[in-house]
mmCIF file of C-alpha atoms in Angstrom:
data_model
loop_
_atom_site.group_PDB
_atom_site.id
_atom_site.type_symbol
_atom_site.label_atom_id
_atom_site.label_comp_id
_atom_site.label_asym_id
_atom_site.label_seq_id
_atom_site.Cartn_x
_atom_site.Cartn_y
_atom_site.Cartn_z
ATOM 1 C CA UNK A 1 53.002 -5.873 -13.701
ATOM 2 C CA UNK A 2 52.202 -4.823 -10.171
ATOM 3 C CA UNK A 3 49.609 -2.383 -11.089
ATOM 4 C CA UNK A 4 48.088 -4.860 -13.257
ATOM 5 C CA UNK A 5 47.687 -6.796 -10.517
ATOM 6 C CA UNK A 6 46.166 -4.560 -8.375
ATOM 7 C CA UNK A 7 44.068 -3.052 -11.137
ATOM 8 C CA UNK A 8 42.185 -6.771 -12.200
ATOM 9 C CA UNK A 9 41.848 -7.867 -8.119
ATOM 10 C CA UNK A 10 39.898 -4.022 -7.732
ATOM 11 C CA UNK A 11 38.305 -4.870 -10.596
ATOM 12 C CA UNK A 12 37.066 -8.857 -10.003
ATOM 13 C CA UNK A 13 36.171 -7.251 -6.037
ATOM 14 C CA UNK A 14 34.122 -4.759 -7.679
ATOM 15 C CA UNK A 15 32.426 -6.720 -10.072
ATOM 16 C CA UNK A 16 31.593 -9.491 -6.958
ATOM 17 C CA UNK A 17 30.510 -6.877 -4.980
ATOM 18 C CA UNK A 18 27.989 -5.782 -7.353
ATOM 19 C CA UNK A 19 26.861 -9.507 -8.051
ATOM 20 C CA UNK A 20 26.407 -9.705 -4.546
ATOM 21 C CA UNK A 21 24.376 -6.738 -4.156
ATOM 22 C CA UNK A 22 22.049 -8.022 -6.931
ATOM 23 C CA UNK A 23 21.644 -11.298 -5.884
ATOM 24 C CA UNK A 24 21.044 -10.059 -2.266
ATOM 25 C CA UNK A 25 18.485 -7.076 -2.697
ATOM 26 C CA UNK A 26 15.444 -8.083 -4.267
ATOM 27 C CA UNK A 27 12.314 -6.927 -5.601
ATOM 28 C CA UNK A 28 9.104 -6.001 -3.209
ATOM 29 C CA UNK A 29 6.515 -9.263 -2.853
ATOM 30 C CA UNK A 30 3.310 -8.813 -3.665
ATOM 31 C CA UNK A 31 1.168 -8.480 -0.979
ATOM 32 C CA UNK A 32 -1.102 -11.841 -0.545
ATOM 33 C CA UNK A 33 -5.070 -10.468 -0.537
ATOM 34 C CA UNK A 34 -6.851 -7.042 -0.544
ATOM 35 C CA UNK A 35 -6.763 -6.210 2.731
ATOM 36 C CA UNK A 36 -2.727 -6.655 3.167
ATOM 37 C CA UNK A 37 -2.244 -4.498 0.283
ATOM 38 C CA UNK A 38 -4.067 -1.706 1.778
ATOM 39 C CA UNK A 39 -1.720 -2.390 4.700
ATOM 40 C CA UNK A 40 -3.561 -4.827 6.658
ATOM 41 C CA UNK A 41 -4.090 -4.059 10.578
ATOM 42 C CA UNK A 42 -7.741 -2.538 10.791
ATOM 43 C CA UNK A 43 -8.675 -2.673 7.444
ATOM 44 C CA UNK A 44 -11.967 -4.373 6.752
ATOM 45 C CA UNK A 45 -13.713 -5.087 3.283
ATOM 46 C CA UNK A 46 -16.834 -3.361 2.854
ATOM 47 C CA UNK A 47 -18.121 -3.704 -0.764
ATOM 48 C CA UNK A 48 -16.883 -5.123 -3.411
ATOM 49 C CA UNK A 49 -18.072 -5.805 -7.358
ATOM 50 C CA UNK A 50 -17.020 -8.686 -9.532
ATOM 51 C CA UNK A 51 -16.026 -7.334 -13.407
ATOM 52 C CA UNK A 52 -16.960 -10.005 -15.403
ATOM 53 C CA UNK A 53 -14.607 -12.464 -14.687
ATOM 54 C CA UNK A 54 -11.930 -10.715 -14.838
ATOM 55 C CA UNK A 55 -11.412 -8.932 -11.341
ATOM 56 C CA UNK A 56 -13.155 -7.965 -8.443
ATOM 57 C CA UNK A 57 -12.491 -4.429 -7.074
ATOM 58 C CA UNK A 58 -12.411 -4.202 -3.102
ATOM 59 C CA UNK A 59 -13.510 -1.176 -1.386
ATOM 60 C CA UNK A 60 -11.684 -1.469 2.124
ATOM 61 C CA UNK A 61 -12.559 1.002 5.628
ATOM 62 C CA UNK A 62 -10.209 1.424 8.723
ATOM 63 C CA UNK A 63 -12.742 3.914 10.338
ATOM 64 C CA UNK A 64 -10.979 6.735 8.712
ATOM 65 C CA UNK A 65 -9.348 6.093 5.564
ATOM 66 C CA UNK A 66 -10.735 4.048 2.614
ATOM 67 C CA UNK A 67 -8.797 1.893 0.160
ATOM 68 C CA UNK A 68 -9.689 0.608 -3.102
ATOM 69 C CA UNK A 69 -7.993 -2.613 -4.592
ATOM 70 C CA UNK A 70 -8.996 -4.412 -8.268
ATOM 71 C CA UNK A 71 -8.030 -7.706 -7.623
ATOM 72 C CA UNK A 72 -7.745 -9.891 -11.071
ATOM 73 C CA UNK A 73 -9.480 -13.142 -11.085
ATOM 74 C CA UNK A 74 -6.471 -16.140 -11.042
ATOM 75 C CA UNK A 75 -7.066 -17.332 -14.447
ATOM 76 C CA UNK A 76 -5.874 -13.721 -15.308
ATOM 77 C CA UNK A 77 -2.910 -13.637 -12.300
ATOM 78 C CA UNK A 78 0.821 -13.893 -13.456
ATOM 79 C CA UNK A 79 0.852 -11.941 -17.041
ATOM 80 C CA UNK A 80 0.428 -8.245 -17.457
ATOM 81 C CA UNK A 81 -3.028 -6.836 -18.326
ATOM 82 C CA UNK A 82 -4.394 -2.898 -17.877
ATOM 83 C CA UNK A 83 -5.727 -3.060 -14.404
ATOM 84 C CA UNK A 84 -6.822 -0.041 -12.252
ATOM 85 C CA UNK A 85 -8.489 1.261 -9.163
ATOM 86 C CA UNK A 86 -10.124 4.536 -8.280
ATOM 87 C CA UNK A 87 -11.320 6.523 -5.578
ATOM 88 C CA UNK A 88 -13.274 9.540 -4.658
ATOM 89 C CA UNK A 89 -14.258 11.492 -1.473
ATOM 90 C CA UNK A 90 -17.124 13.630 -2.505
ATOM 91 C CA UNK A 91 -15.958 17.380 -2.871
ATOM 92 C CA UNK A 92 -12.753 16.448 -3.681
ATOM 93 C CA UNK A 93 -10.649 15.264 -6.944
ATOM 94 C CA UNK A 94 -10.857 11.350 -8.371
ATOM 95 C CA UNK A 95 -7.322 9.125 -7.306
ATOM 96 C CA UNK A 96 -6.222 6.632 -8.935
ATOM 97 C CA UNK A 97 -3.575 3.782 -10.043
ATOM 98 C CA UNK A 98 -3.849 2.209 -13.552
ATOM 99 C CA UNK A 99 -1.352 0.120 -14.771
ATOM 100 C CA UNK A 100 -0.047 -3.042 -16.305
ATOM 101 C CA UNK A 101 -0.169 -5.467 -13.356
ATOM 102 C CA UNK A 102 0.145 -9.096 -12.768
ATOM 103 C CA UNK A 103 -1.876 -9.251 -9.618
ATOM 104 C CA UNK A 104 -3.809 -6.216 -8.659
ATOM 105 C CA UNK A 105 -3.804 -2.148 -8.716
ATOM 106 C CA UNK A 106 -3.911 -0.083 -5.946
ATOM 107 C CA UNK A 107 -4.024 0.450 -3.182
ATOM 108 C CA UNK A 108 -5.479 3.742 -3.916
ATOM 109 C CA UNK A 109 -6.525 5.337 -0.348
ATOM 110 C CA UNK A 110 -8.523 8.235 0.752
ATOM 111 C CA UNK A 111 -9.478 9.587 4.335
ATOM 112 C CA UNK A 112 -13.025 9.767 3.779
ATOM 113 C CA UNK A 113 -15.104 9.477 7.416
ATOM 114 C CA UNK A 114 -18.507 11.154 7.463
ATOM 115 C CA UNK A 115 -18.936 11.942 3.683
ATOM 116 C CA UNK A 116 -19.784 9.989 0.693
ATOM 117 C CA UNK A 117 -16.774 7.845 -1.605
ATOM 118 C CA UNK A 118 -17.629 6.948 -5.451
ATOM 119 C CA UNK A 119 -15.087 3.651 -6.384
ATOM 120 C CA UNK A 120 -14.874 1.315 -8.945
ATOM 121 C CA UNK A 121 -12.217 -0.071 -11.430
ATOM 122 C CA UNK A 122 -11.253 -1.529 -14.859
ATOM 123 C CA UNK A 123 -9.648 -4.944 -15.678
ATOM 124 C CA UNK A 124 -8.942 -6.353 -18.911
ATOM 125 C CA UNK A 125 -7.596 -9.723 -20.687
ATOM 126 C CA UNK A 126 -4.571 -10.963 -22.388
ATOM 127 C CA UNK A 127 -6.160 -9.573 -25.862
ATOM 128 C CA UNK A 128 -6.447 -6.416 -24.455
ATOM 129 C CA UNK A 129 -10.159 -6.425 -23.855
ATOM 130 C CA UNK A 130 -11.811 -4.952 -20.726
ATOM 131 C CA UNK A 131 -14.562 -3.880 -18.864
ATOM 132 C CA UNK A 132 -14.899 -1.160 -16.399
ATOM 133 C CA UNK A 133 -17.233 -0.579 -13.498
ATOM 134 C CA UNK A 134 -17.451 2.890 -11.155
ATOM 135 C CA UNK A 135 -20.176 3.410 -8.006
ATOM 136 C CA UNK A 136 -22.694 6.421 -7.749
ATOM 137 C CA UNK A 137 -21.944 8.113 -4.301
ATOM 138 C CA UNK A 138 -21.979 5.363 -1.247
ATOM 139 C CA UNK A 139 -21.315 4.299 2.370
ATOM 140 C CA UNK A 140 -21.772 7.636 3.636
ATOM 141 C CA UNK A 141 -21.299 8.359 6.898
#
């Protein structure tokens, strides 16, 4: 009867202890704008282009690195919908994040000072329907 004992008070201290880990960790927040998701400090928004109604993507500079967000519009906020964000330095290979989001993809970041980026981003609806918009070679320099 002893070990019974023993063996159901491990057991109910195990199982709280797990509870209480669960309860106690929880998930990352979503960062609150563009510019904190790319990690706030000294980035800066430099361009940006509305998809039709659906999201605008944010092309952020820090004087070194840059940092593409697709933000989606609030009426489309909260439920999960393709989203994505993508960057290039010119000479080198197309980055990206694409995803079922409720809020934005991205940050997608590349050290780019003194050469051309190309950036731009998709976004769709509930239904699944989307629209997609990418630069030609810009903010050079």
């Amino acid at each position: 009867m002893r070990r019974f004992k023993q063996a159901a008070i491990f057991t109910v201290a195990t199982a709280v202890a797990l509870a209480s880990s669960v309860v106690m960790s929880s998930p990352a927040m979503a960062a609150s704008s563009p510019t904190a998701a790319c990690g706030g400090g000294s980035y800066r928004v430099i361009d940006s282009h509305a998809i039709s109604g659906l999201a605008t993507i944010y092309l952020l500079y820090n004087g070194s690195t840059n940092c593409v967000v697709t933000w989606k519009s609030s009426k489309y906020q909260g439920g999960y919908t393709l989203t994505g964000a993508t960057l290039q330095r010119k000479g080198g290979s197309k980055v990206g994040d694409t995803g079922s989001y409720k809020i934005y993809a991205g940050p997608v970041k590349v050290n780019a000072a003194g050469t051309c980026v190309s950036w731009g981003g998709h976004a769709s609806n509930s239904a699944g329907v989307g629209e997609g918009w990418q630069s030609s070679w810009t903010h050079c320099g």
